[in-house]
């Protein structure tokens, strides 16, 4: 079983530098972000085979994220939320806008097992 973590200014750097990490970006006033976060939380509670992957949510309009934004210049090109980033050893491997567990698992398969 995987855990869906809340990521913030104190733990974002350690999270994204994990061997395998999936980060969902959202905003506090984004209903689609809330819906996908709920879907991911429920999926993580019952998922199998992804115990070595960390899953988290980062609300990008919370204070104290200047370091994350500076280290993530691609963030300036994000036009829709939620936005999911798949990291491997601290490097961005895949990204996608919107939700969808099938989209996520397909990309995870390619990045982590491909």
mmCIF file of C-alpha atoms in Angstrom:
data_model
loop_
_atom_site.group_PDB
_atom_site.id
_atom_site.type_symbol
_atom_site.label_atom_id
_atom_site.label_comp_id
_atom_site.label_asym_id
_atom_site.label_seq_id
_atom_site.Cartn_x
_atom_site.Cartn_y
_atom_site.Cartn_z
ATOM 1 C CA UNK A 1 0.000 0.000 0.000
ATOM 2 C CA UNK A 2 1.324 3.430 -0.946
ATOM 3 C CA UNK A 3 0.792 6.617 1.038
ATOM 4 C CA UNK A 4 -0.430 9.905 -0.440
ATOM 5 C CA UNK A 5 1.641 12.628 1.220
ATOM 6 C CA UNK A 6 0.999 16.327 1.658
ATOM 7 C CA UNK A 7 4.065 18.161 0.375
ATOM 8 C CA UNK A 8 5.048 21.668 1.440
ATOM 9 C CA UNK A 9 7.966 24.017 1.905
ATOM 10 C CA UNK A 10 9.655 21.813 4.498
ATOM 11 C CA UNK A 11 9.679 18.535 2.571
ATOM 12 C CA UNK A 12 9.370 19.214 -1.187
ATOM 13 C CA UNK A 13 13.093 18.924 -1.894
ATOM 14 C CA UNK A 14 13.510 15.600 -0.114
ATOM 15 C CA UNK A 15 10.353 14.312 -1.819
ATOM 16 C CA UNK A 16 11.297 15.173 -5.418
ATOM 17 C CA UNK A 17 14.807 13.781 -4.908
ATOM 18 C CA UNK A 18 13.442 10.373 -3.908
ATOM 19 C CA UNK A 19 14.335 7.466 -6.199
ATOM 20 C CA UNK A 20 10.719 7.350 -7.435
ATOM 21 C CA UNK A 21 8.173 10.101 -6.792
ATOM 22 C CA UNK A 22 4.884 11.223 -8.304
ATOM 23 C CA UNK A 23 3.870 14.782 -7.460
ATOM 24 C CA UNK A 24 0.447 16.219 -8.178
ATOM 25 C CA UNK A 25 0.426 20.014 -8.337
ATOM 26 C CA UNK A 26 -2.754 21.873 -7.514
ATOM 27 C CA UNK A 27 -4.151 25.065 -6.043
ATOM 28 C CA UNK A 28 -6.280 25.581 -2.966
ATOM 29 C CA UNK A 29 -9.199 26.894 -5.049
ATOM 30 C CA UNK A 30 -9.179 24.157 -7.720
ATOM 31 C CA UNK A 31 -12.108 21.680 -7.603
ATOM 32 C CA UNK A 32 -10.504 19.463 -10.277
ATOM 33 C CA UNK A 33 -7.345 19.302 -8.153
ATOM 34 C CA UNK A 34 -9.358 18.276 -5.099
ATOM 35 C CA UNK A 35 -11.156 15.589 -7.098
ATOM 36 C CA UNK A 36 -7.933 14.103 -8.490
ATOM 37 C CA UNK A 37 -6.268 14.267 -5.051
ATOM 38 C CA UNK A 38 -9.205 12.331 -3.592
ATOM 39 C CA UNK A 39 -8.992 9.782 -6.407
ATOM 40 C CA UNK A 40 -5.239 9.375 -5.851
ATOM 41 C CA UNK A 41 -5.659 9.055 -2.082
ATOM 42 C CA UNK A 42 -8.217 6.273 -2.481
ATOM 43 C CA UNK A 43 -6.106 4.554 -5.134
ATOM 44 C CA UNK A 44 -2.991 4.681 -2.943
ATOM 45 C CA UNK A 45 -4.866 2.993 -0.101
ATOM 46 C CA UNK A 46 -5.502 -0.087 -2.224
ATOM 47 C CA UNK A 47 -2.800 -0.034 -4.875
ATOM 48 C CA UNK A 48 -0.412 -2.923 -5.196
ATOM 49 C CA UNK A 49 2.956 -3.082 -6.862
ATOM 50 C CA UNK A 50 3.904 0.556 -6.345
ATOM 51 C CA UNK A 51 5.201 0.423 -2.761
ATOM 52 C CA UNK A 52 8.575 1.788 -3.881
ATOM 53 C CA UNK A 53 7.003 4.974 -5.293
ATOM 54 C CA UNK A 54 6.187 8.048 -3.216
ATOM 55 C CA UNK A 55 2.987 9.910 -4.064
ATOM 56 C CA UNK A 56 2.306 13.470 -2.983
ATOM 57 C CA UNK A 57 0.301 16.625 -3.480
ATOM 58 C CA UNK A 58 1.763 20.134 -3.523
ATOM 59 C CA UNK A 59 -0.522 23.166 -3.364
ATOM 60 C CA UNK A 60 1.474 25.657 -5.407
ATOM 61 C CA UNK A 61 -0.296 28.789 -4.157
ATOM 62 C CA UNK A 62 0.760 28.201 -0.549
ATOM 63 C CA UNK A 63 3.471 30.490 0.849
ATOM 64 C CA UNK A 64 7.092 29.443 1.122
ATOM 65 C CA UNK A 65 7.581 27.640 -2.194
ATOM 66 C CA UNK A 66 10.044 30.039 -3.831
ATOM 67 C CA UNK A 67 12.730 27.341 -3.753
ATOM 68 C CA UNK A 68 10.507 24.811 -5.522
ATOM 69 C CA UNK A 69 9.472 27.365 -8.138
ATOM 70 C CA UNK A 70 13.077 28.424 -8.735
ATOM 71 C CA UNK A 71 14.213 24.805 -9.150
ATOM 72 C CA UNK A 72 11.254 24.058 -11.470
ATOM 73 C CA UNK A 73 11.459 26.513 -14.396
ATOM 74 C CA UNK A 74 9.037 24.300 -16.375
ATOM 75 C CA UNK A 75 6.345 25.426 -13.918
ATOM 76 C CA UNK A 76 6.024 28.692 -15.873
ATOM 77 C CA UNK A 77 4.620 26.672 -18.802
ATOM 78 C CA UNK A 78 1.902 24.931 -16.764
ATOM 79 C CA UNK A 79 -1.451 26.253 -17.948
ATOM 80 C CA UNK A 80 -3.924 23.836 -16.340
ATOM 81 C CA UNK A 81 -4.271 22.062 -13.032
ATOM 82 C CA UNK A 82 -4.001 19.479 -11.729
ATOM 83 C CA UNK A 83 -0.568 18.861 -13.183
ATOM 84 C CA UNK A 84 1.304 15.652 -12.414
ATOM 85 C CA UNK A 85 5.072 15.242 -12.454
ATOM 86 C CA UNK A 86 6.821 11.870 -12.401
ATOM 87 C CA UNK A 87 10.341 12.051 -10.974
ATOM 88 C CA UNK A 88 13.114 9.479 -11.008
ATOM 89 C CA UNK A 89 16.200 10.168 -8.898
ATOM 90 C CA UNK A 90 15.308 13.858 -8.713
ATOM 91 C CA UNK A 91 14.832 14.313 -12.455
ATOM 92 C CA UNK A 92 11.526 15.022 -14.197
ATOM 93 C CA UNK A 93 10.707 12.076 -16.456
ATOM 94 C CA UNK A 94 7.097 12.667 -17.512
ATOM 95 C CA UNK A 95 4.391 15.249 -16.932
ATOM 96 C CA UNK A 96 0.724 15.589 -17.785
ATOM 97 C CA UNK A 97 -2.151 17.982 -17.231
ATOM 98 C CA UNK A 98 -5.469 16.888 -15.826
ATOM 99 C CA UNK A 99 -6.378 13.798 -13.886
ATOM 100 C CA UNK A 100 -6.767 10.170 -14.743
ATOM 101 C CA UNK A 101 -5.418 7.123 -12.976
ATOM 102 C CA UNK A 102 -5.007 5.219 -16.247
ATOM 103 C CA UNK A 103 -2.894 8.036 -17.661
ATOM 104 C CA UNK A 104 -0.811 8.062 -14.495
ATOM 105 C CA UNK A 105 -0.238 4.315 -14.292
ATOM 106 C CA UNK A 106 0.612 4.077 -18.003
ATOM 107 C CA UNK A 107 3.292 6.733 -17.592
ATOM 108 C CA UNK A 108 4.587 5.159 -14.379
ATOM 109 C CA UNK A 109 4.918 1.819 -16.165
ATOM 110 C CA UNK A 110 7.024 3.430 -18.905
ATOM 111 C CA UNK A 111 9.234 5.408 -16.520
ATOM 112 C CA UNK A 112 9.750 2.909 -13.723
ATOM 113 C CA UNK A 113 9.359 -0.453 -15.440
ATOM 114 C CA UNK A 114 9.953 0.342 -19.107
#
